[in-house]
């Protein structure tokens, strides 16, 4: 690249109802050197196989509240009755150094970032909604995953139906198909976002 040009990092926000294939997509993207994946904080219990500090920072509710009070979060939300939050400092430092960041957050979190009161963050944003197949298929996928009880699955399906109403708020929508197709579509978005003139800085 012409060395007179550089750019700030892009904040890729991916949202989808749980079971829509987003975790598989994000896991695949995490294997690549294209982004830094932002590890969220949560008060929910770890699932089997989840690693503290890698999948989430698993916090007690009092620790989470203390961090909210200390202003450590870029956004935080109550999802399915548990708290989730994105730590601000690692994201800002990566974006300032031109490193792209990927975050997997719900529709409330994405809305908060769209309205964030720092234009630098708003301009860094590239938000992508992963539209799941129909709700019946989503229910089947969640049942197959086997990590939630039928009552918890019911809550997640209700949340999914609500979240799917927000797809138009996102700059991009990927209608979820196979992981390979979803990944390819995401890469097209990533490519285009990286060449936006407005992201370029001329030394
Ligand atoms: P799960 O418990 O299945 O890992 O995640 C449940 C939901 O919480 C998902 O929709 C996920 O995108 C969302 N989520 C994860 N981390 C964050 C976060 O830091 N902030 C917000 N607002 N939502 C999050």
mmCIF file with all atom_site columns, C-alpha atoms and ligand atoms in Angstrom:
data_model
loop_
_atom_site.group_PDB
_atom_site.id
_atom_site.type_symbol
_atom_site.label_atom_id
_atom_site.label_alt_id
_atom_site.label_comp_id
_atom_site.label_asym_id
_atom_site.label_entity_id
_atom_site.label_seq_id
_atom_site.pdbx_PDB_ins_code
_atom_site.Cartn_x
_atom_site.Cartn_y
_atom_site.Cartn_z
_atom_site.occupancy
_atom_site.B_iso_or_equiv
_atom_site.pdbx_formal_charge
_atom_site.auth_seq_id
_atom_site.auth_comp_id
_atom_site.auth_asym_id
_atom_site.auth_atom_id
_atom_site.pdbx_PDB_model_num
ATOM   1   C CA  . UNK A 1 1   ? 0.000   0.000   0.000  1.00 0.00 ? 1   UNK A CA  1
ATOM   2   C CA  . UNK A 1 2   ? 1.108   3.550   -0.711 1.00 0.00 ? 2   UNK A CA  1
ATOM   3   C CA  . UNK A 1 3   ? 2.788   4.437   2.538  1.00 0.00 ? 3   UNK A CA  1
ATOM   4   C CA  . UNK A 1 4   ? 1.223   7.865   2.671  1.00 0.00 ? 4   UNK A CA  1
ATOM   5   C CA  . UNK A 1 5   ? -2.124  6.194   3.372  1.00 0.00 ? 5   UNK A CA  1
ATOM   6   C CA  . UNK A 1 6   ? -3.210  4.516   6.550  1.00 0.00 ? 6   UNK A CA  1
ATOM   7   C CA  . UNK A 1 7   ? -6.558  4.082   8.259  1.00 0.00 ? 7   UNK A CA  1
ATOM   8   C CA  . UNK A 1 8   ? -8.170  3.703   11.632 1.00 0.00 ? 8   UNK A CA  1
ATOM   9   C CA  . UNK A 1 9   ? -9.528  0.324   12.694 1.00 0.00 ? 9   UNK A CA  1
ATOM   10  C CA  . UNK A 1 10  ? -13.070 -0.794  11.885 1.00 0.00 ? 10  UNK A CA  1
ATOM   11  C CA  . UNK A 1 11  ? -15.440 -1.882  14.634 1.00 0.00 ? 11  UNK A CA  1
ATOM   12  C CA  . UNK A 1 12  ? -17.266 -4.888  13.168 1.00 0.00 ? 12  UNK A CA  1
ATOM   13  C CA  . UNK A 1 13  ? -20.389 -5.527  15.210 1.00 0.00 ? 13  UNK A CA  1
ATOM   14  C CA  . UNK A 1 14  ? -22.172 -8.821  14.569 1.00 0.00 ? 14  UNK A CA  1
ATOM   15  C CA  . UNK A 1 15  ? -25.636 -9.481  16.006 1.00 0.00 ? 15  UNK A CA  1
ATOM   16  C CA  . UNK A 1 16  ? -27.941 -12.434 15.630 1.00 0.00 ? 16  UNK A CA  1
ATOM   17  C CA  . UNK A 1 17  ? -30.433 -14.292 17.754 1.00 0.00 ? 17  UNK A CA  1
ATOM   18  C CA  . UNK A 1 18  ? -28.746 -17.195 19.513 1.00 0.00 ? 18  UNK A CA  1
ATOM   19  C CA  . UNK A 1 19  ? -28.706 -20.337 17.418 1.00 0.00 ? 19  UNK A CA  1
ATOM   20  C CA  . UNK A 1 20  ? -28.532 -18.368 14.157 1.00 0.00 ? 20  UNK A CA  1
ATOM   21  C CA  . UNK A 1 21  ? -25.021 -19.545 13.410 1.00 0.00 ? 21  UNK A CA  1
ATOM   22  C CA  . UNK A 1 22  ? -23.306 -16.419 14.661 1.00 0.00 ? 22  UNK A CA  1
ATOM   23  C CA  . UNK A 1 23  ? -21.007 -18.186 17.122 1.00 0.00 ? 23  UNK A CA  1
ATOM   24  C CA  . UNK A 1 24  ? -19.833 -20.560 14.389 1.00 0.00 ? 24  UNK A CA  1
ATOM   25  C CA  . UNK A 1 25  ? -19.214 -17.581 12.115 1.00 0.00 ? 25  UNK A CA  1
ATOM   26  C CA  . UNK A 1 26  ? -17.408 -15.594 14.818 1.00 0.00 ? 26  UNK A CA  1
ATOM   27  C CA  . UNK A 1 27  ? -15.345 -18.650 15.801 1.00 0.00 ? 27  UNK A CA  1
ATOM   28  C CA  . UNK A 1 28  ? -14.255 -19.072 12.187 1.00 0.00 ? 28  UNK A CA  1
ATOM   29  C CA  . UNK A 1 29  ? -13.387 -15.362 11.918 1.00 0.00 ? 29  UNK A CA  1
ATOM   30  C CA  . UNK A 1 30  ? -11.443 -15.532 15.171 1.00 0.00 ? 30  UNK A CA  1
ATOM   31  C CA  . UNK A 1 31  ? -9.106  -18.108 13.602 1.00 0.00 ? 31  UNK A CA  1
ATOM   32  C CA  . UNK A 1 32  ? -7.955  -15.467 11.096 1.00 0.00 ? 32  UNK A CA  1
ATOM   33  C CA  . UNK A 1 33  ? -5.508  -12.641 11.815 1.00 0.00 ? 33  UNK A CA  1
ATOM   34  C CA  . UNK A 1 34  ? -7.977  -10.099 10.396 1.00 0.00 ? 34  UNK A CA  1
ATOM   35  C CA  . UNK A 1 35  ? -9.305  -8.817  13.700 1.00 0.00 ? 35  UNK A CA  1
ATOM   36  C CA  . UNK A 1 36  ? -8.899  -8.649  17.387 1.00 0.00 ? 36  UNK A CA  1
ATOM   37  C CA  . UNK A 1 37  ? -11.935 -10.329 18.928 1.00 0.00 ? 37  UNK A CA  1
ATOM   38  C CA  . UNK A 1 38  ? -13.337 -8.383  21.838 1.00 0.00 ? 38  UNK A CA  1
ATOM   39  C CA  . UNK A 1 39  ? -14.020 -10.655 24.805 1.00 0.00 ? 39  UNK A CA  1
ATOM   40  C CA  . UNK A 1 40  ? -17.169 -9.473  26.595 1.00 0.00 ? 40  UNK A CA  1
ATOM   41  C CA  . UNK A 1 41  ? -17.914 -9.609  30.294 1.00 0.00 ? 41  UNK A CA  1
ATOM   42  C CA  . UNK A 1 42  ? -20.954 -11.532 31.470 1.00 0.00 ? 42  UNK A CA  1
ATOM   43  C CA  . UNK A 1 43  ? -22.664 -12.621 34.649 1.00 0.00 ? 43  UNK A CA  1
ATOM   44  C CA  . UNK A 1 44  ? -24.027 -15.805 33.086 1.00 0.00 ? 44  UNK A CA  1
ATOM   45  C CA  . UNK A 1 45  ? -22.441 -19.131 34.056 1.00 0.00 ? 45  UNK A CA  1
ATOM   46  C CA  . UNK A 1 46  ? -19.854 -20.641 31.710 1.00 0.00 ? 46  UNK A CA  1
ATOM   47  C CA  . UNK A 1 47  ? -21.130 -23.412 29.426 1.00 0.00 ? 47  UNK A CA  1
ATOM   48  C CA  . UNK A 1 48  ? -19.231 -26.673 29.200 1.00 0.00 ? 48  UNK A CA  1
ATOM   49  C CA  . UNK A 1 49  ? -15.964 -26.058 27.392 1.00 0.00 ? 49  UNK A CA  1
ATOM   50  C CA  . UNK A 1 50  ? -16.042 -22.264 27.701 1.00 0.00 ? 50  UNK A CA  1
ATOM   51  C CA  . UNK A 1 51  ? -12.843 -20.678 28.937 1.00 0.00 ? 51  UNK A CA  1
ATOM   52  C CA  . UNK A 1 52  ? -12.715 -17.628 31.203 1.00 0.00 ? 52  UNK A CA  1
ATOM   53  C CA  . UNK A 1 53  ? -10.900 -14.777 29.453 1.00 0.00 ? 53  UNK A CA  1
ATOM   54  C CA  . UNK A 1 54  ? -11.298 -16.403 26.048 1.00 0.00 ? 54  UNK A CA  1
ATOM   55  C CA  . UNK A 1 55  ? -15.032 -16.852 25.500 1.00 0.00 ? 55  UNK A CA  1
ATOM   56  C CA  . UNK A 1 56  ? -16.071 -14.305 28.114 1.00 0.00 ? 56  UNK A CA  1
ATOM   57  C CA  . UNK A 1 57  ? -14.771 -12.720 31.262 1.00 0.00 ? 57  UNK A CA  1
ATOM   58  C CA  . UNK A 1 58  ? -17.150 -14.447 33.678 1.00 0.00 ? 58  UNK A CA  1
ATOM   59  C CA  . UNK A 1 59  ? -17.949 -12.012 36.485 1.00 0.00 ? 59  UNK A CA  1
ATOM   60  C CA  . UNK A 1 60  ? -20.078 -11.978 39.597 1.00 0.00 ? 60  UNK A CA  1
ATOM   61  C CA  . UNK A 1 61  ? -22.980 -9.542  39.531 1.00 0.00 ? 61  UNK A CA  1
ATOM   62  C CA  . UNK A 1 62  ? -21.296 -7.275  42.097 1.00 0.00 ? 62  UNK A CA  1
ATOM   63  C CA  . UNK A 1 63  ? -18.058 -7.173  40.093 1.00 0.00 ? 63  UNK A CA  1
ATOM   64  C CA  . UNK A 1 64  ? -20.064 -6.384  36.935 1.00 0.00 ? 64  UNK A CA  1
ATOM   65  C CA  . UNK A 1 65  ? -21.937 -3.567  38.672 1.00 0.00 ? 65  UNK A CA  1
ATOM   66  C CA  . UNK A 1 66  ? -18.665 -2.123  39.997 1.00 0.00 ? 66  UNK A CA  1
ATOM   67  C CA  . UNK A 1 67  ? -17.295 -1.991  36.451 1.00 0.00 ? 67  UNK A CA  1
ATOM   68  C CA  . UNK A 1 68  ? -20.460 -0.291  35.229 1.00 0.00 ? 68  UNK A CA  1
ATOM   69  C CA  . UNK A 1 69  ? -20.044 2.302   37.997 1.00 0.00 ? 69  UNK A CA  1
ATOM   70  C CA  . UNK A 1 70  ? -16.373 2.771   37.056 1.00 0.00 ? 70  UNK A CA  1
ATOM   71  C CA  . UNK A 1 71  ? -17.418 3.502   33.446 1.00 0.00 ? 71  UNK A CA  1
ATOM   72  C CA  . UNK A 1 72  ? -15.418 0.609   32.008 1.00 0.00 ? 72  UNK A CA  1
ATOM   73  C CA  . UNK A 1 73  ? -17.999 -0.418  29.398 1.00 0.00 ? 73  UNK A CA  1
ATOM   74  C CA  . UNK A 1 74  ? -18.528 0.907   25.889 1.00 0.00 ? 74  UNK A CA  1
ATOM   75  C CA  . UNK A 1 75  ? -22.017 -0.571  26.215 1.00 0.00 ? 75  UNK A CA  1
ATOM   76  C CA  . UNK A 1 76  ? -23.717 -3.061  28.482 1.00 0.00 ? 76  UNK A CA  1
ATOM   77  C CA  . UNK A 1 77  ? -27.115 -4.723  28.462 1.00 0.00 ? 77  UNK A CA  1
ATOM   78  C CA  . UNK A 1 78  ? -29.325 -7.242  30.167 1.00 0.00 ? 78  UNK A CA  1
ATOM   79  C CA  . UNK A 1 79  ? -29.807 -10.170 27.787 1.00 0.00 ? 79  UNK A CA  1
ATOM   80  C CA  . UNK A 1 80  ? -31.971 -13.157 28.783 1.00 0.00 ? 80  UNK A CA  1
ATOM   81  C CA  . UNK A 1 81  ? -31.836 -11.956 32.413 1.00 0.00 ? 81  UNK A CA  1
ATOM   82  C CA  . UNK A 1 82  ? -28.017 -11.804 32.607 1.00 0.00 ? 82  UNK A CA  1
ATOM   83  C CA  . UNK A 1 83  ? -25.644 -8.868  32.193 1.00 0.00 ? 83  UNK A CA  1
ATOM   84  C CA  . UNK A 1 84  ? -23.283 -8.558  29.243 1.00 0.00 ? 84  UNK A CA  1
ATOM   85  C CA  . UNK A 1 85  ? -20.832 -5.740  28.556 1.00 0.00 ? 85  UNK A CA  1
ATOM   86  C CA  . UNK A 1 86  ? -18.106 -4.681  26.125 1.00 0.00 ? 86  UNK A CA  1
ATOM   87  C CA  . UNK A 1 87  ? -14.943 -3.262  27.680 1.00 0.00 ? 87  UNK A CA  1
ATOM   88  C CA  . UNK A 1 88  ? -14.156 0.154   26.215 1.00 0.00 ? 88  UNK A CA  1
ATOM   89  C CA  . UNK A 1 89  ? -10.386 0.648   26.569 1.00 0.00 ? 89  UNK A CA  1
ATOM   90  C CA  . UNK A 1 90  ? -9.112  -2.339  24.544 1.00 0.00 ? 90  UNK A CA  1
ATOM   91  C CA  . UNK A 1 91  ? -11.481 -1.423  21.729 1.00 0.00 ? 91  UNK A CA  1
ATOM   92  C CA  . UNK A 1 92  ? -10.469 2.222   21.564 1.00 0.00 ? 92  UNK A CA  1
ATOM   93  C CA  . UNK A 1 93  ? -6.754  1.493   21.657 1.00 0.00 ? 93  UNK A CA  1
ATOM   94  C CA  . UNK A 1 94  ? -7.050  -1.066  18.846 1.00 0.00 ? 94  UNK A CA  1
ATOM   95  C CA  . UNK A 1 95  ? -9.142  1.238   16.667 1.00 0.00 ? 95  UNK A CA  1
ATOM   96  C CA  . UNK A 1 96  ? -6.702  4.108   17.193 1.00 0.00 ? 96  UNK A CA  1
ATOM   97  C CA  . UNK A 1 97  ? -3.799  1.893   16.128 1.00 0.00 ? 97  UNK A CA  1
ATOM   98  C CA  . UNK A 1 98  ? -5.577  0.814   12.927 1.00 0.00 ? 98  UNK A CA  1
ATOM   99  C CA  . UNK A 1 99  ? -6.491  -2.683  14.158 1.00 0.00 ? 99  UNK A CA  1
ATOM   100 C CA  . UNK A 1 100 ? -9.957  -3.986  13.243 1.00 0.00 ? 100 UNK A CA  1
ATOM   101 C CA  . UNK A 1 101 ? -12.082 -5.288  16.095 1.00 0.00 ? 101 UNK A CA  1
ATOM   102 C CA  . UNK A 1 102 ? -14.896 -7.852  15.989 1.00 0.00 ? 102 UNK A CA  1
ATOM   103 C CA  . UNK A 1 103 ? -17.610 -7.861  18.620 1.00 0.00 ? 103 UNK A CA  1
ATOM   104 C CA  . UNK A 1 104 ? -20.558 -10.183 19.004 1.00 0.00 ? 104 UNK A CA  1
ATOM   105 C CA  . UNK A 1 105 ? -23.311 -8.306  20.827 1.00 0.00 ? 105 UNK A CA  1
ATOM   106 C CA  . UNK A 1 106 ? -27.091 -8.165  20.923 1.00 0.00 ? 106 UNK A CA  1
ATOM   107 C CA  . UNK A 1 107 ? -29.336 -5.598  19.226 1.00 0.00 ? 107 UNK A CA  1
ATOM   108 C CA  . UNK A 1 108 ? -29.429 -3.364  22.338 1.00 0.00 ? 108 UNK A CA  1
ATOM   109 C CA  . UNK A 1 109 ? -25.620 -3.220  22.365 1.00 0.00 ? 109 UNK A CA  1
ATOM   110 C CA  . UNK A 1 110 ? -25.470 -2.424  18.648 1.00 0.00 ? 110 UNK A CA  1
ATOM   111 C CA  . UNK A 1 111 ? -28.042 0.369   19.110 1.00 0.00 ? 111 UNK A CA  1
ATOM   112 C CA  . UNK A 1 112 ? -25.994 1.824   21.986 1.00 0.00 ? 112 UNK A CA  1
ATOM   113 C CA  . UNK A 1 113 ? -22.868 1.914   19.822 1.00 0.00 ? 113 UNK A CA  1
ATOM   114 C CA  . UNK A 1 114 ? -24.747 3.570   16.937 1.00 0.00 ? 114 UNK A CA  1
ATOM   115 C CA  . UNK A 1 115 ? -25.685 6.335   19.354 1.00 0.00 ? 115 UNK A CA  1
ATOM   116 C CA  . UNK A 1 116 ? -22.379 6.437   21.227 1.00 0.00 ? 116 UNK A CA  1
ATOM   117 C CA  . UNK A 1 117 ? -21.394 9.992   22.075 1.00 0.00 ? 117 UNK A CA  1
ATOM   118 C CA  . UNK A 1 118 ? -17.947 9.799   20.475 1.00 0.00 ? 118 UNK A CA  1
ATOM   119 C CA  . UNK A 1 119 ? -18.005 10.305  16.704 1.00 0.00 ? 119 UNK A CA  1
ATOM   120 C CA  . UNK A 1 120 ? -14.769 8.317   16.357 1.00 0.00 ? 120 UNK A CA  1
ATOM   121 C CA  . UNK A 1 121 ? -16.572 5.183   17.601 1.00 0.00 ? 121 UNK A CA  1
ATOM   122 C CA  . UNK A 1 122 ? -19.673 5.809   15.479 1.00 0.00 ? 122 UNK A CA  1
ATOM   123 C CA  . UNK A 1 123 ? -17.561 6.258   12.341 1.00 0.00 ? 123 UNK A CA  1
ATOM   124 C CA  . UNK A 1 124 ? -15.586 3.096   13.084 1.00 0.00 ? 124 UNK A CA  1
ATOM   125 C CA  . UNK A 1 125 ? -18.772 1.039   13.183 1.00 0.00 ? 125 UNK A CA  1
ATOM   126 C CA  . UNK A 1 126 ? -19.701 -1.530  10.512 1.00 0.00 ? 126 UNK A CA  1
ATOM   127 C CA  . UNK A 1 127 ? -22.711 -3.432  11.832 1.00 0.00 ? 127 UNK A CA  1
ATOM   128 C CA  . UNK A 1 128 ? -23.894 -6.746  10.437 1.00 0.00 ? 128 UNK A CA  1
ATOM   129 C CA  . UNK A 1 129 ? -27.092 -8.624  11.258 1.00 0.00 ? 129 UNK A CA  1
ATOM   130 C CA  . UNK A 1 130 ? -27.126 -12.384 10.752 1.00 0.00 ? 130 UNK A CA  1
ATOM   131 C CA  . UNK A 1 131 ? -30.694 -13.276 9.867  1.00 0.00 ? 131 UNK A CA  1
ATOM   132 C CA  . UNK A 1 132 ? -31.479 -16.798 10.991 1.00 0.00 ? 132 UNK A CA  1
ATOM   133 C CA  . UNK A 1 133 ? -33.602 -19.250 9.083  1.00 0.00 ? 133 UNK A CA  1
ATOM   134 C CA  . UNK A 1 134 ? -37.167 -19.346 10.422 1.00 0.00 ? 134 UNK A CA  1
ATOM   135 C CA  . UNK A 1 135 ? -37.961 -19.624 14.121 1.00 0.00 ? 135 UNK A CA  1
ATOM   136 C CA  . UNK A 1 136 ? -38.858 -23.330 13.874 1.00 0.00 ? 136 UNK A CA  1
ATOM   137 C CA  . UNK A 1 137 ? -35.391 -24.084 12.526 1.00 0.00 ? 137 UNK A CA  1
ATOM   138 C CA  . UNK A 1 138 ? -33.879 -21.866 15.236 1.00 0.00 ? 138 UNK A CA  1
ATOM   139 C CA  . UNK A 1 139 ? -35.783 -23.873 17.883 1.00 0.00 ? 139 UNK A CA  1
ATOM   140 C CA  . UNK A 1 140 ? -34.490 -27.117 16.372 1.00 0.00 ? 140 UNK A CA  1
ATOM   141 C CA  . UNK A 1 141 ? -30.897 -25.823 16.398 1.00 0.00 ? 141 UNK A CA  1
ATOM   142 C CA  . UNK A 1 142 ? -31.146 -24.700 20.024 1.00 0.00 ? 142 UNK A CA  1
ATOM   143 C CA  . UNK A 1 143 ? -32.667 -28.040 21.083 1.00 0.00 ? 143 UNK A CA  1
ATOM   144 C CA  . UNK A 1 144 ? -29.899 -29.879 19.238 1.00 0.00 ? 144 UNK A CA  1
ATOM   145 C CA  . UNK A 1 145 ? -27.211 -27.760 20.940 1.00 0.00 ? 145 UNK A CA  1
ATOM   146 C CA  . UNK A 1 146 ? -28.562 -29.026 24.242 1.00 0.00 ? 146 UNK A CA  1
ATOM   147 C CA  . UNK A 1 147 ? -27.090 -26.258 26.408 1.00 0.00 ? 147 UNK A CA  1
ATOM   148 C CA  . UNK A 1 148 ? -30.433 -24.762 27.498 1.00 0.00 ? 148 UNK A CA  1
ATOM   149 C CA  . UNK A 1 149 ? -33.522 -26.185 29.174 1.00 0.00 ? 149 UNK A CA  1
ATOM   150 C CA  . UNK A 1 150 ? -36.831 -26.108 27.223 1.00 0.00 ? 150 UNK A CA  1
ATOM   151 C CA  . UNK A 1 151 ? -37.895 -23.062 29.297 1.00 0.00 ? 151 UNK A CA  1
ATOM   152 C CA  . UNK A 1 152 ? -34.628 -21.258 28.488 1.00 0.00 ? 152 UNK A CA  1
ATOM   153 C CA  . UNK A 1 153 ? -35.066 -22.146 24.811 1.00 0.00 ? 153 UNK A CA  1
ATOM   154 C CA  . UNK A 1 154 ? -38.537 -20.619 24.913 1.00 0.00 ? 154 UNK A CA  1
ATOM   155 C CA  . UNK A 1 155 ? -37.083 -17.355 26.326 1.00 0.00 ? 155 UNK A CA  1
ATOM   156 C CA  . UNK A 1 156 ? -34.397 -17.346 23.632 1.00 0.00 ? 156 UNK A CA  1
ATOM   157 C CA  . UNK A 1 157 ? -36.969 -17.886 20.872 1.00 0.00 ? 157 UNK A CA  1
ATOM   158 C CA  . UNK A 1 158 ? -39.047 -15.000 22.166 1.00 0.00 ? 158 UNK A CA  1
ATOM   159 C CA  . UNK A 1 159 ? -35.933 -12.809 22.294 1.00 0.00 ? 159 UNK A CA  1
ATOM   160 C CA  . UNK A 1 160 ? -35.026 -14.007 18.773 1.00 0.00 ? 160 UNK A CA  1
ATOM   161 C CA  . UNK A 1 161 ? -38.392 -12.933 17.384 1.00 0.00 ? 161 UNK A CA  1
ATOM   162 C CA  . UNK A 1 162 ? -37.938 -9.484  18.981 1.00 0.00 ? 162 UNK A CA  1
ATOM   163 C CA  . UNK A 1 163 ? -34.348 -9.150  17.762 1.00 0.00 ? 163 UNK A CA  1
ATOM   164 C CA  . UNK A 1 164 ? -35.250 -10.092 14.198 1.00 0.00 ? 164 UNK A CA  1
ATOM   165 C CA  . UNK A 1 165 ? -37.394 -6.975  14.016 1.00 0.00 ? 165 UNK A CA  1
ATOM   166 C CA  . UNK A 1 166 ? -34.204 -4.861  14.219 1.00 0.00 ? 166 UNK A CA  1
ATOM   167 C CA  . UNK A 1 167 ? -32.427 -6.127  11.121 1.00 0.00 ? 167 UNK A CA  1
ATOM   168 C CA  . UNK A 1 168 ? -33.084 -2.918  9.194  1.00 0.00 ? 168 UNK A CA  1
ATOM   169 C CA  . UNK A 1 169 ? -31.134 -0.869  11.727 1.00 0.00 ? 169 UNK A CA  1
ATOM   170 C CA  . UNK A 1 170 ? -27.946 -2.605  10.565 1.00 0.00 ? 170 UNK A CA  1
ATOM   171 C CA  . UNK A 1 171 ? -25.842 -1.486  7.607  1.00 0.00 ? 171 UNK A CA  1
ATOM   172 C CA  . UNK A 1 172 ? -25.584 -5.110  6.385  1.00 0.00 ? 172 UNK A CA  1
ATOM   173 C CA  . UNK A 1 173 ? -27.760 -8.202  6.638  1.00 0.00 ? 173 UNK A CA  1
ATOM   174 C CA  . UNK A 1 174 ? -26.519 -11.710 5.939  1.00 0.00 ? 174 UNK A CA  1
ATOM   175 C CA  . UNK A 1 175 ? -29.284 -14.266 5.464  1.00 0.00 ? 175 UNK A CA  1
ATOM   176 C CA  . UNK A 1 176 ? -27.685 -17.232 7.185  1.00 0.00 ? 176 UNK A CA  1
ATOM   177 C CA  . UNK A 1 177 ? -27.065 -20.283 5.002  1.00 0.00 ? 177 UNK A CA  1
ATOM   178 C CA  . UNK A 1 178 ? -24.087 -22.587 5.356  1.00 0.00 ? 178 UNK A CA  1
ATOM   179 C CA  . UNK A 1 179 ? -21.076 -21.473 7.387  1.00 0.00 ? 179 UNK A CA  1
ATOM   180 C CA  . UNK A 1 180 ? -19.005 -21.269 4.180  1.00 0.00 ? 180 UNK A CA  1
ATOM   181 C CA  . UNK A 1 181 ? -21.529 -18.982 2.516  1.00 0.00 ? 181 UNK A CA  1
ATOM   182 C CA  . UNK A 1 182 ? -21.930 -16.804 5.607  1.00 0.00 ? 182 UNK A CA  1
ATOM   183 C CA  . UNK A 1 183 ? -18.166 -16.478 5.900  1.00 0.00 ? 183 UNK A CA  1
ATOM   184 C CA  . UNK A 1 184 ? -17.788 -15.527 2.242  1.00 0.00 ? 184 UNK A CA  1
ATOM   185 C CA  . UNK A 1 185 ? -20.467 -12.840 2.562  1.00 0.00 ? 185 UNK A CA  1
ATOM   186 C CA  . UNK A 1 186 ? -18.835 -11.475 5.677  1.00 0.00 ? 186 UNK A CA  1
ATOM   187 C CA  . UNK A 1 187 ? -15.507 -11.295 3.851  1.00 0.00 ? 187 UNK A CA  1
ATOM   188 C CA  . UNK A 1 188 ? -17.107 -9.249  1.056  1.00 0.00 ? 188 UNK A CA  1
ATOM   189 C CA  . UNK A 1 189 ? -18.421 -6.791  3.635  1.00 0.00 ? 189 UNK A CA  1
ATOM   190 C CA  . UNK A 1 190 ? -15.038 -6.655  5.336  1.00 0.00 ? 190 UNK A CA  1
ATOM   191 C CA  . UNK A 1 191 ? -13.297 -5.997  2.032  1.00 0.00 ? 191 UNK A CA  1
ATOM   192 C CA  . UNK A 1 192 ? -15.604 -3.146  1.065  1.00 0.00 ? 192 UNK A CA  1
ATOM   193 C CA  . UNK A 1 193 ? -15.420 -1.526  4.500  1.00 0.00 ? 193 UNK A CA  1
ATOM   194 C CA  . UNK A 1 194 ? -11.622 -1.529  4.348  1.00 0.00 ? 194 UNK A CA  1
ATOM   195 C CA  . UNK A 1 195 ? -11.629 0.464   1.125  1.00 0.00 ? 195 UNK A CA  1
ATOM   196 C CA  . UNK A 1 196 ? -14.075 3.162   2.138  1.00 0.00 ? 196 UNK A CA  1
ATOM   197 C CA  . UNK A 1 197 ? -12.502 6.497   1.248  1.00 0.00 ? 197 UNK A CA  1
ATOM   198 C CA  . UNK A 1 198 ? -13.813 7.946   4.480  1.00 0.00 ? 198 UNK A CA  1
ATOM   199 C CA  . UNK A 1 199 ? -11.661 5.477   6.449  1.00 0.00 ? 199 UNK A CA  1
ATOM   200 C CA  . UNK A 1 200 ? -8.442  6.516   4.748  1.00 0.00 ? 200 UNK A CA  1
ATOM   201 C CA  . UNK A 1 201 ? -6.003  8.870   6.384  1.00 0.00 ? 201 UNK A CA  1
ATOM   202 C CA  . UNK A 1 202 ? -3.563  10.693  4.082  1.00 0.00 ? 202 UNK A CA  1
ATOM   203 C CA  . UNK A 1 203 ? -0.309  11.432  5.902  1.00 0.00 ? 203 UNK A CA  1
HETATM 204 P P1  . LIG B 2 .   ? -24.686 -16.177 24.938 1.00 0.00 ? 1   LIG B P1  1
HETATM 205 O O1  . LIG B 2 .   ? -25.115 -16.222 26.374 1.00 0.00 ? 1   LIG B O1  1
HETATM 206 O O2  . LIG B 2 .   ? -25.478 -17.144 24.095 1.00 0.00 ? 1   LIG B O2  1
HETATM 207 O O3  . LIG B 2 .   ? -23.185 -16.314 24.776 1.00 0.00 ? 1   LIG B O3  1
HETATM 208 O O4  . LIG B 2 .   ? -25.034 -14.719 24.394 1.00 0.00 ? 1   LIG B O4  1
HETATM 209 C C1  . LIG B 2 .   ? -26.319 -14.236 24.513 1.00 0.00 ? 1   LIG B C1  1
HETATM 210 C C2  . LIG B 2 .   ? -26.434 -12.911 23.802 1.00 0.00 ? 1   LIG B C2  1
HETATM 211 O O5  . LIG B 2 .   ? -25.638 -11.918 24.437 1.00 0.00 ? 1   LIG B O5  1
HETATM 212 C C3  . LIG B 2 .   ? -25.981 -12.946 22.346 1.00 0.00 ? 1   LIG B C3  1
HETATM 213 O O6  . LIG B 2 .   ? -26.982 -12.310 21.564 1.00 0.00 ? 1   LIG B O6  1
HETATM 214 C C4  . LIG B 2 .   ? -24.717 -12.133 22.341 1.00 0.00 ? 1   LIG B C4  1
HETATM 215 O O7  . LIG B 2 .   ? -24.538 -11.468 21.106 1.00 0.00 ? 1   LIG B O7  1
HETATM 216 C C5  . LIG B 2 .   ? -24.997 -11.153 23.449 1.00 0.00 ? 1   LIG B C5  1
HETATM 217 N N1  . LIG B 2 .   ? -23.763 -10.561 23.969 1.00 0.00 ? 1   LIG B N1  1
HETATM 218 C C6  . LIG B 2 .   ? -22.571 -11.137 24.190 1.00 0.00 ? 1   LIG B C6  1
HETATM 219 N N2  . LIG B 2 .   ? -21.685 -10.259 24.659 1.00 0.00 ? 1   LIG B N2  1
HETATM 220 C C7  . LIG B 2 .   ? -22.332 -9.068  24.730 1.00 0.00 ? 1   LIG B C7  1
HETATM 221 C C8  . LIG B 2 .   ? -21.941 -7.750  25.117 1.00 0.00 ? 1   LIG B C8  1
HETATM 222 O O8  . LIG B 2 .   ? -20.798 -7.474  25.504 1.00 0.00 ? 1   LIG B O8  1
HETATM 223 N N3  . LIG B 2 .   ? -22.890 -6.786  25.052 1.00 0.00 ? 1   LIG B N3  1
HETATM 224 C C9  . LIG B 2 .   ? -24.163 -7.037  24.621 1.00 0.00 ? 1   LIG B C9  1
HETATM 225 N N4  . LIG B 2 .   ? -25.013 -6.011  24.571 1.00 0.00 ? 1   LIG B N4  1
HETATM 226 N N5  . LIG B 2 .   ? -24.568 -8.264  24.252 1.00 0.00 ? 1   LIG B N5  1
HETATM 227 C C10 . LIG B 2 .   ? -23.660 -9.260  24.299 1.00 0.00 ? 1   LIG B C10 1
#
